[in-house]
Amino acid sequence: MTRRCDHHEDFHVAIEDPSVLELRSSLTQRKSVAGSERLRRLEHLSVLDSYRFYRPDDVIGGTSAAIIHGIPLSHRLPPRRTKRTRADATGREFDARLSLGAPGAPVRVEVWNTRRAYTSRWVVRRQAALDATQRARWQGVPVTSAPRTAIDLARIGTALDGLVACDWLLADAAGRRGHDGRLGMRDRLTEAIEECSGLRGVSRARAALASATGLAESVSESLALHRLKEHGLSDVRQQVVIRDSENTAIGRVDFLVEASDSTPVVIEVDGAVKYAGHHLVDAAVEDNPLFREKKREDALRRMGYRVVRLVWADLWDSSRLRTRLREAHIAC
């Protein structure tokens, strides 16, 4: 349920979270990527919780499990002109990106089942056998563990989908238990891959985990790391704190690489959300994010750093990204 209907009052009891209605109402006035995603996740959780046709051997998996665990998806699609596909065993190409879909669109429950695989209006069943180490429980229903879910996202989607999931799990583990937590989560992800050995898509999962560092702070940063490595940049440092000659911190940068002429290059991934409502730069307003970013960038340039700012469209257009990097004398 995503909105009230005066003709079907009996269904009002299905709405347990009033914030769903408030968010739906606000979206009619103001479009927000974060708000739309939150609403869509609430819709999924509502369907997953109210679905009453789970079989005894069903295990919630795929994007449904990702929503339960809070794992982000590479849901923001590239520009229309960019078509990313992969081929199945028959050579037929299809779009492999995972997406929650738009708010209000039908929701399908995704489950793994040991005996059967089929798709209907309400459920997508994929066939797989899962032992107890790869399962958890949610609302009394079995669900794939977080590590297994991340590996499955790479297998049924793309290496990028898996990278985003693995990055998030590593960062979450590090935030809760420090460096040992990150190492422990990497071991669990590796074990999940070994459990899938021989299954379709496991090579994508291996590539995703190999690229994941747990240092990305957003989906766009995970995507940026993925693209930089695709362009041959192997020595990429993340979340580096830059200090001046007096050891004063200038700021923490997303990525730091070295140009072909040995000049250090800062690569920043910009998002429009943090600049919302700040289209004009007012030098008198210190809390203006555009003003703070400009001050920091000026300080970095004075210290001899080149600065490359990338936006979402740059990351999806390979030739455009290569041009941006070469302009900064980065060999790719």
Tab-separated table of N, CA and C in Angstrom, residues 44-178:
chain	number	residue	atom	x	y	z
A	44	HIS	N	8.767	-2.214	-1.248
A	44	HIS	CA	9.281	-3.591	-1.307
A	44	HIS	C	9.127	-4.287	0.037
A	45	LEU	N	9.537	-3.603	1.120
A	45	LEU	CA	9.456	-4.214	2.444
A	45	LEU	C	8.014	-4.546	2.808
A	46	SER	N	7.084	-3.664	2.417
A	46	SER	CA	5.671	-3.916	2.693
A	46	SER	C	5.195	-5.174	1.982
A	47	VAL	N	5.575	-5.326	0.716
A	47	VAL	CA	5.171	-6.509	-0.054
A	47	VAL	C	5.823	-7.767	0.504
A	48	LEU	N	7.136	-7.680	0.814
A	48	LEU	CA	7.846	-8.844	1.347
A	48	LEU	C	7.228	-9.315	2.659
A	49	ASP	N	6.789	-8.365	3.480
A	49	ASP	CA	6.232	-8.707	4.785
A	49	ASP	C	4.820	-9.261	4.665
A	50	SER	N	4.053	-8.776	3.690
A	50	SER	CA	2.653	-9.181	3.581
A	50	SER	C	2.445	-10.386	2.653
A	51	TYR	N	3.458	-10.750	1.884
A	51	TYR	CA	3.330	-11.886	0.959
A	51	TYR	C	3.091	-13.164	1.757
A	52	ARG	N	2.101	-13.936	1.385
A	52	ARG	CA	1.701	-15.101	2.177
A	52	ARG	C	1.867	-16.423	1.426
A	53	PHE	N	2.627	-16.428	0.349
A	53	PHE	CA	2.722	-17.642	-0.455
A	53	PHE	C	4.134	-18.189	-0.533
A	54	TYR	N	4.942	-17.899	0.503
A	54	TYR	CA	6.266	-18.496	0.551
A	54	TYR	C	6.119	-20.010	0.726
A	55	ARG	N	6.902	-20.765	-0.030
A	55	ARG	CA	6.929	-22.214	0.152
A	55	ARG	C	7.905	-22.553	1.277
A	56	PRO	N	7.760	-23.718	1.870
A	56	PRO	CA	8.658	-24.077	2.979
A	56	PRO	C	10.141	-24.050	2.606
A	57	ASP	N	10.463	-24.308	1.322
A	57	ASP	CA	11.872	-24.326	0.909
A	57	ASP	C	12.271	-23.047	0.172
A	58	ASP	N	11.449	-21.996	0.259
A	58	ASP	CA	11.810	-20.706	-0.335
A	58	ASP	C	12.789	-19.958	0.570
A	59	VAL	N	13.742	-19.263	-0.062
A	59	VAL	CA	14.665	-18.383	0.655
A	59	VAL	C	14.676	-17.051	-0.086
A	60	ILE	N	14.282	-15.975	0.574
A	60	ILE	CA	14.283	-14.657	-0.068
A	60	ILE	C	15.704	-14.320	-0.508
A	61	GLY	N	15.875	-13.864	-1.743
A	61	GLY	CA	17.208	-13.558	-2.257
A	61	GLY	C	17.181	-12.406	-3.237
A	62	GLY	N	18.293	-12.213	-3.952
A	62	GLY	CA	18.380	-11.186	-4.976
A	62	GLY	C	18.156	-9.784	-4.428
A	63	THR	N	17.454	-8.953	-5.205
A	63	THR	CA	17.221	-7.574	-4.778
A	63	THR	C	16.321	-7.508	-3.550
A	64	SER	N	15.437	-8.500	-3.388
A	64	SER	CA	14.579	-8.524	-2.199
A	64	SER	C	15.433	-8.671	-0.941
A	65	ALA	N	16.418	-9.563	-0.973
A	65	ALA	CA	17.316	-9.733	0.172
A	65	ALA	C	18.172	-8.492	0.376
A	66	ALA	N	18.582	-7.857	-0.720
A	66	ALA	CA	19.386	-6.633	-0.606
A	66	ALA	C	18.609	-5.547	0.131
A	67	ILE	N	17.326	-5.427	-0.147
A	67	ILE	CA	16.498	-4.425	0.522
A	67	ILE	C	16.397	-4.733	2.010
A	68	ILE	N	16.230	-6.003	2.355
A	68	ILE	CA	16.132	-6.400	3.756
A	68	ILE	C	17.424	-6.070	4.507
A	69	HIS	N	18.563	-6.331	3.888
A	69	HIS	CA	19.855	-6.080	4.535
A	69	HIS	C	20.289	-4.616	4.442
A	70	GLY	N	19.572	-3.817	3.647
A	70	GLY	CA	19.941	-2.411	3.483
A	70	GLY	C	21.065	-2.197	2.491
A	71	ILE	N	21.367	-3.213	1.679
A	71	ILE	CA	22.461	-3.112	0.706
A	71	ILE	C	22.023	-2.231	-0.459
A	72	PRO	N	22.817	-1.220	-0.825
A	72	PRO	CA	22.438	-0.359	-1.956
A	72	PRO	C	22.625	-1.070	-3.290
A	73	LEU	N	21.939	-0.591	-4.296
A	73	LEU	CA	22.061	-1.115	-5.653
A	73	LEU	C	22.587	-0.018	-6.561
A	74	SER	N	23.209	-0.425	-7.656
A	74	SER	CA	23.640	0.576	-8.654
A	74	SER	C	22.419	0.950	-9.475
A	75	HIS	N	21.437	1.563	-8.769
A	75	HIS	CA	20.098	1.751	-9.320
A	75	HIS	C	19.984	2.933	-10.257
A	76	ARG	N	20.898	3.880	-10.144
A	76	ARG	CA	20.766	5.081	-10.976
A	76	ARG	C	21.278	4.770	-12.368
A	77	LEU	N	20.387	4.790	-13.325
A	77	LEU	CA	20.714	4.315	-14.666
A	77	LEU	C	21.582	5.305	-15.438
A	78	PRO	N	22.377	4.807	-16.393
A	78	PRO	CA	23.188	5.692	-17.225
A	78	PRO	C	22.314	6.455	-18.201
A	79	PRO	N	22.882	7.438	-18.911
A	79	PRO	CA	22.105	8.150	-19.928
A	79	PRO	C	21.515	7.172	-20.937
A	80	ARG	N	20.387	7.530	-21.519
A	80	ARG	CA	19.677	6.624	-22.423
A	80	ARG	C	20.542	6.129	-23.579
A	81	ARG	N	21.451	6.986	-24.054
A	81	ARG	CA	22.230	6.585	-25.222
A	81	ARG	C	23.235	5.478	-24.897
A	82	THR	N	23.498	5.255	-23.611
A	82	THR	CA	24.440	4.219	-23.219
A	82	THR	C	23.670	2.955	-22.879
A	83	LYS	N	23.911	1.892	-23.636
A	83	LYS	CA	23.227	0.631	-23.401
A	83	LYS	C	24.242	-0.402	-22.945
A	84	ARG	N	24.118	-0.854	-21.717
A	84	ARG	CA	25.052	-1.837	-21.174
A	84	ARG	C	24.334	-3.178	-21.129
A	85	THR	N	24.814	-4.138	-21.890
A	85	THR	CA	24.180	-5.443	-21.931
A	85	THR	C	25.213	-6.531	-21.769
A	86	ARG	N	24.759	-7.726	-21.485
A	86	ARG	CA	25.623	-8.898	-21.533
A	86	ARG	C	24.820	-10.012	-22.193
A	87	ALA	N	25.495	-11.081	-22.593
A	87	ALA	CA	24.836	-12.142	-23.341
A	87	ALA	C	24.658	-13.374	-22.468
A	88	ASP	N	23.551	-14.097	-22.663
A	88	ASP	CA	23.360	-15.354	-21.956
A	88	ASP	C	23.981	-16.486	-22.764
A	89	ALA	N	23.725	-17.722	-22.382
A	89	ALA	CA	24.368	-18.867	-23.030
A	89	ALA	C	24.011	-18.984	-24.508
A	90	THR	N	22.853	-18.452	-24.899
A	90	THR	CA	22.437	-18.547	-26.297
A	90	THR	C	22.949	-17.391	-27.139
A	91	GLY	N	23.638	-16.441	-26.501
A	91	GLY	CA	24.151	-15.293	-27.235
A	91	GLY	C	23.183	-14.129	-27.285
A	92	ARG	N	22.002	-14.293	-26.705
A	92	ARG	CA	21.002	-13.228	-26.702
A	92	ARG	C	21.404	-12.158	-25.698
A	93	GLU	N	21.348	-10.892	-26.098
A	93	GLU	CA	21.729	-9.810	-25.197
A	93	GLU	C	20.526	-9.315	-24.410
A	94	PHE	N	20.790	-8.941	-23.170
A	94	PHE	CA	19.735	-8.377	-22.346
A	94	PHE	C	20.340	-7.423	-21.335
A	95	ASP	N	19.507	-6.521	-20.832
A	95	ASP	CA	19.952	-5.524	-19.864
A	95	ASP	C	20.133	-6.202	-18.515
A	96	ALA	N	21.336	-6.083	-17.942
A	96	ALA	CA	21.633	-6.805	-16.710
A	96	ALA	C	21.645	-5.922	-15.478
A	97	ARG	N	21.353	-4.634	-15.611
A	97	ARG	CA	21.383	-3.765	-14.446
A	97	ARG	C	20.250	-4.113	-13.485
A	98	LEU	N	20.563	-4.092	-12.209
A	98	LEU	CA	19.545	-4.318	-11.195
A	98	LEU	C	18.958	-2.976	-10.783
A	99	SER	N	17.657	-2.918	-10.650
A	99	SER	CA	17.006	-1.668	-10.280
A	99	SER	C	15.765	-1.972	-9.474
A	100	LEU	N	15.450	-1.095	-8.527
A	100	LEU	CA	14.237	-1.260	-7.739
A	100	LEU	C	12.999	-0.864	-8.528
A	101	GLY	N	13.179	-0.108	-9.602
A	101	GLY	CA	12.039	0.380	-10.357
A	101	GLY	C	11.494	1.664	-9.758
A	102	ALA	N	10.523	2.244	-10.416
A	102	ALA	CA	9.947	3.508	-9.981
A	102	ALA	C	8.907	3.278	-8.892
A	103	PRO	N	8.760	4.234	-7.960
A	103	PRO	CA	7.713	4.111	-6.943
A	103	PRO	C	6.349	3.897	-7.570
A	104	GLY	N	5.595	2.974	-7.005
A	104	GLY	CA	4.265	2.683	-7.519
A	104	GLY	C	4.214	1.555	-8.525
A	105	ALA	N	5.366	1.154	-9.087
A	105	ALA	CA	5.395	0.050	-10.043
A	105	ALA	C	5.193	-1.270	-9.301
A	106	PRO	N	4.707	-2.311	-9.984
A	106	PRO	CA	4.503	-3.610	-9.319
A	106	PRO	C	5.800	-4.138	-8.717
A	107	VAL	N	5.681	-4.814	-7.580
A	107	VAL	CA	6.831	-5.399	-6.888
A	107	VAL	C	6.760	-6.914	-7.009
A	108	ARG	N	7.875	-7.530	-7.375
A	108	ARG	CA	7.956	-8.983	-7.391
A	108	ARG	C	8.885	-9.457	-6.279
A	109	VAL	N	8.435	-10.453	-5.550
A	109	VAL	CA	9.255	-11.057	-4.511
A	109	VAL	C	10.261	-11.986	-5.182
A	110	GLU	N	11.544	-11.850	-4.823
A	110	GLU	CA	12.576	-12.700	-5.402
A	110	GLU	C	13.013	-13.734	-4.372
A	111	VAL	N	12.950	-15.003	-4.759
A	111	VAL	CA	13.336	-16.075	-3.845
A	111	VAL	C	14.175	-17.110	-4.583
A	112	TRP	N	14.976	-17.835	-3.789
A	112	TRP	CA	15.664	-19.027	-4.268
A	112	TRP	C	14.871	-20.235	-3.784
A	113	ASN	N	14.816	-21.271	-4.634
A	113	ASN	CA	14.088	-22.484	-4.285
A	113	ASN	C	14.907	-23.689	-4.746
A	114	THR	N	14.947	-24.729	-3.924
A	114	THR	CA	15.796	-25.883	-4.250
A	114	THR	C	15.260	-26.721	-5.404
A	115	ARG	N	13.945	-26.642	-5.671
A	115	ARG	CA	13.355	-27.573	-6.636
A	115	ARG	C	12.825	-26.941	-7.912
A	116	ARG	N	12.417	-25.704	-7.865
A	116	ARG	CA	11.736	-25.171	-9.049
A	116	ARG	C	12.110	-23.712	-9.280
A	117	ALA	N	11.985	-23.301	-10.541
A	117	ALA	CA	12.242	-21.913	-10.940
A	117	ALA	C	11.133	-21.469	-11.876
A	118	TYR	N	10.452	-20.386	-11.562
A	118	TYR	CA	9.462	-19.821	-12.467
A	118	TYR	C	9.187	-18.386	-12.070
A	119	THR	N	8.572	-17.662	-12.977
A	119	THR	CA	8.245	-16.259	-12.745
A	119	THR	C	6.750	-16.054	-12.944
A	120	SER	N	6.128	-15.367	-12.011
A	120	SER	CA	4.721	-15.023	-12.129
A	120	SER	C	4.569	-13.534	-11.872
A	121	ARG	N	3.335	-13.101	-11.743
A	121	ARG	CA	3.082	-11.686	-11.525
A	121	ARG	C	3.669	-11.212	-10.200
A	122	TRP	N	3.727	-12.106	-9.204
A	122	TRP	CA	4.102	-11.689	-7.860
A	122	TRP	C	5.467	-12.178	-7.400
A	123	VAL	N	6.010	-13.192	-8.038
A	123	VAL	CA	7.231	-13.798	-7.518
A	123	VAL	C	8.176	-14.198	-8.644
A	124	VAL	N	9.481	-14.087	-8.377
A	124	VAL	CA	10.516	-14.612	-9.262
A	124	VAL	C	11.252	-15.688	-8.475
A	125	ARG	N	11.103	-16.950	-8.886
A	125	ARG	CA	11.793	-18.048	-8.206
A	125	ARG	C	12.955	-18.522	-9.073
A	126	ARG	N	14.150	-18.495	-8.462
A	126	ARG	CA	15.334	-19.039	-9.121
A	126	ARG	C	15.740	-20.303	-8.382
A	127	GLN	N	16.262	-21.260	-9.128
A	127	GLN	CA	16.595	-22.542	-8.508
A	127	GLN	C	18.016	-22.523	-7.960
A	128	ALA	N	18.163	-22.884	-6.696
A	128	ALA	CA	19.477	-22.968	-6.061
A	128	ALA	C	19.331	-23.664	-4.719
A	129	ALA	N	20.387	-24.363	-4.343
A	129	ALA	CA	20.425	-25.009	-3.032
A	129	ALA	C	21.288	-24.167	-2.102
A	130	LEU	N	20.785	-23.850	-0.931
A	130	LEU	CA	21.504	-23.012	0.030
A	130	LEU	C	21.612	-23.745	1.361
A	131	ASP	N	22.837	-23.859	1.881
A	131	ASP	CA	22.971	-24.495	3.188
A	131	ASP	C	22.743	-23.460	4.295
A	132	ALA	N	22.776	-23.921	5.530
A	132	ALA	CA	22.428	-23.067	6.672
A	132	ALA	C	23.376	-21.883	6.827
A	133	THR	N	24.640	-22.032	6.405
A	133	THR	CA	25.614	-20.945	6.578
A	133	THR	C	25.330	-19.767	5.656
A	134	GLN	N	24.505	-19.972	4.629
A	134	GLN	CA	24.205	-18.914	3.668
A	134	GLN	C	22.833	-18.299	3.898
A	135	ARG	N	22.222	-18.638	5.033
A	135	ARG	CA	20.877	-18.141	5.311
A	135	ARG	C	20.839	-17.331	6.609
A	136	ALA	N	19.866	-16.433	6.666
A	136	ALA	CA	19.518	-15.740	7.898
A	136	ALA	C	17.996	-15.812	7.975
A	137	ARG	N	17.398	-15.115	8.921
A	137	ARG	CA	15.935	-15.097	9.006
A	137	ARG	C	15.462	-13.659	9.154
A	138	TRP	N	14.334	-13.381	8.505
A	138	TRP	CA	13.712	-12.060	8.575
A	138	TRP	C	12.213	-12.264	8.698
A	139	GLN	N	11.633	-11.743	9.764
A	139	GLN	CA	10.188	-11.900	10.016
A	139	GLN	C	9.771	-13.364	9.942
A	140	GLY	N	10.668	-14.257	10.376
A	140	GLY	CA	10.356	-15.683	10.379
A	140	GLY	C	10.565	-16.380	9.049
A	141	VAL	N	10.961	-15.633	8.007
A	141	VAL	CA	11.155	-16.211	6.671
A	141	VAL	C	12.658	-16.296	6.381
A	142	PRO	N	13.144	-17.420	5.829
A	142	PRO	CA	14.567	-17.508	5.484
A	142	PRO	C	14.945	-16.479	4.416
A	143	VAL	N	16.120	-15.898	4.564
A	143	VAL	CA	16.643	-14.932	3.598
A	143	VAL	C	18.128	-15.209	3.442
A	144	THR	N	18.671	-14.978	2.264
A	144	THR	CA	20.101	-15.198	2.072
A	144	THR	C	20.898	-14.254	2.974
A	145	SER	N	22.027	-14.731	3.473
A	145	SER	CA	22.883	-13.898	4.310
A	145	SER	C	23.371	-12.701	3.508
A	146	ALA	N	23.837	-11.667	4.207
A	146	ALA	CA	24.306	-10.465	3.512
A	146	ALA	C	25.455	-10.773	2.549
A	147	PRO	N	26.480	-11.549	2.951
A	147	PRO	CA	27.555	-11.857	1.989
A	147	PRO	C	27.041	-12.619	0.772
A	148	ARG	N	26.190	-13.621	0.985
A	148	ARG	CA	25.664	-14.380	-0.147
A	148	ARG	C	24.817	-13.483	-1.044
A	149	THR	N	24.074	-12.564	-0.455
A	149	THR	CA	23.256	-11.631	-1.245
A	149	THR	C	24.136	-10.784	-2.153
A	150	ALA	N	25.248	-10.262	-1.621
A	150	ALA	CA	26.151	-9.433	-2.426
A	150	ALA	C	26.719	-10.225	-3.596
A	151	ILE	N	27.094	-11.475	-3.345
A	151	ILE	CA	27.644	-12.314	-4.410
A	151	ILE	C	26.576	-12.622	-5.453
A	152	ASP	N	25.347	-12.856	-5.004
A	152	ASP	CA	24.256	-13.132	-5.940
A	152	ASP	C	23.948	-11.921	-6.819
A	153	LEU	N	24.071	-10.712	-6.258
A	153	LEU	CA	23.816	-9.515	-7.057
A	153	LEU	C	24.800	-9.432	-8.223
A	154	ALA	N	26.049	-9.849	-7.984
A	154	ALA	CA	27.035	-9.870	-9.068
A	154	ALA	C	26.707	-10.969	-10.064
A	155	ARG	N	26.237	-12.111	-9.573
A	155	ARG	CA	25.975	-13.243	-10.467
A	155	ARG	C	24.765	-13.005	-11.362
A	156	ILE	N	23.695	-12.434	-10.799
A	156	ILE	CA	22.487	-12.242	-11.601
A	156	ILE	C	22.461	-10.878	-12.268
A	157	GLY	N	23.387	-10.003	-11.891
A	157	GLY	CA	23.472	-8.677	-12.496
A	157	GLY	C	24.799	-8.489	-13.192
A	158	THR	N	25.560	-7.504	-12.749
A	158	THR	CA	26.862	-7.218	-13.342
A	158	THR	C	27.913	-7.147	-12.243
A	159	ALA	N	29.193	-7.115	-12.660
A	159	ALA	CA	30.276	-6.960	-11.689
A	159	ALA	C	30.114	-5.656	-10.921
A	160	LEU	N	29.583	-4.625	-11.570
A	160	LEU	CA	29.367	-3.349	-10.893
A	160	LEU	C	28.327	-3.479	-9.784
A	161	ASP	N	27.232	-4.195	-10.047
A	161	ASP	CA	26.232	-4.421	-9.011
A	161	ASP	C	26.865	-5.106	-7.804
A	162	GLY	N	27.716	-6.104	-8.078
A	162	GLY	CA	28.394	-6.806	-6.997
A	162	GLY	C	29.398	-5.927	-6.284
A	163	LEU	N	30.103	-5.086	-7.029
A	163	LEU	CA	31.091	-4.187	-6.429
A	163	LEU	C	30.429	-3.231	-5.451
A	164	VAL	N	29.316	-2.638	-5.849
A	164	VAL	CA	28.596	-1.706	-4.969
A	164	VAL	C	28.188	-2.409	-3.674
A	165	ALA	N	27.670	-3.631	-3.799
A	165	ALA	CA	27.228	-4.384	-2.623
A	165	ALA	C	28.407	-4.759	-1.731
A	166	CYS	N	29.482	-5.269	-2.327
A	166	CYS	CA	30.660	-5.671	-1.541
A	166	CYS	C	31.295	-4.467	-0.860
A	167	ASP	N	31.400	-3.358	-1.580
A	167	ASP	CA	31.956	-2.132	-1.001
A	167	ASP	C	31.163	-1.710	0.235
A	168	TRP	N	29.838	-1.751	0.116
A	168	TRP	CA	28.984	-1.327	1.224
A	168	TRP	C	29.154	-2.246	2.425
A	169	LEU	N	29.186	-3.560	2.198
A	169	LEU	CA	29.326	-4.505	3.308
A	169	LEU	C	30.685	-4.353	3.996
A	170	LEU	N	31.745	-4.158	3.219
A	170	LEU	CA	33.073	-3.971	3.803
A	170	LEU	C	33.131	-2.688	4.622
A	171	ALA	N	32.549	-1.603	4.080
A	171	ALA	CA	32.546	-0.328	4.802
A	171	ALA	C	31.702	-0.426	6.068
A	172	ASP	N	30.562	-1.103	5.982
A	172	ASP	CA	29.691	-1.258	7.151
A	172	ASP	C	30.391	-2.062	8.244
A	173	ALA	N	31.083	-3.140	7.853
A	173	ALA	CA	31.801	-3.963	8.832
A	173	ALA	C	32.938	-3.174	9.472
A	174	ALA	N	33.637	-2.373	8.669
A	174	ALA	CA	34.731	-1.551	9.204
A	174	ALA	C	34.190	-0.493	10.158
A	175	GLY	N	33.032	0.083	9.832
A	175	GLY	CA	32.449	1.095	10.696
A	175	GLY	C	32.029	0.543	12.045
A	176	ARG	N	31.634	-0.734	12.078
A	176	ARG	CA	31.179	-1.335	13.330
A	176	ARG	C	32.310	-1.992	14.113
A	177	ARG	N	33.287	-2.596	13.395
A	177	ARG	CA	34.328	-3.354	14.107
A	177	ARG	C	35.745	-3.017	13.651
A	178	GLY	N	35.898	-1.938	12.915
A	178	GLY	CA	37.230	-1.512	12.525
A	178	GLY	C	37.867	-2.392	11.463
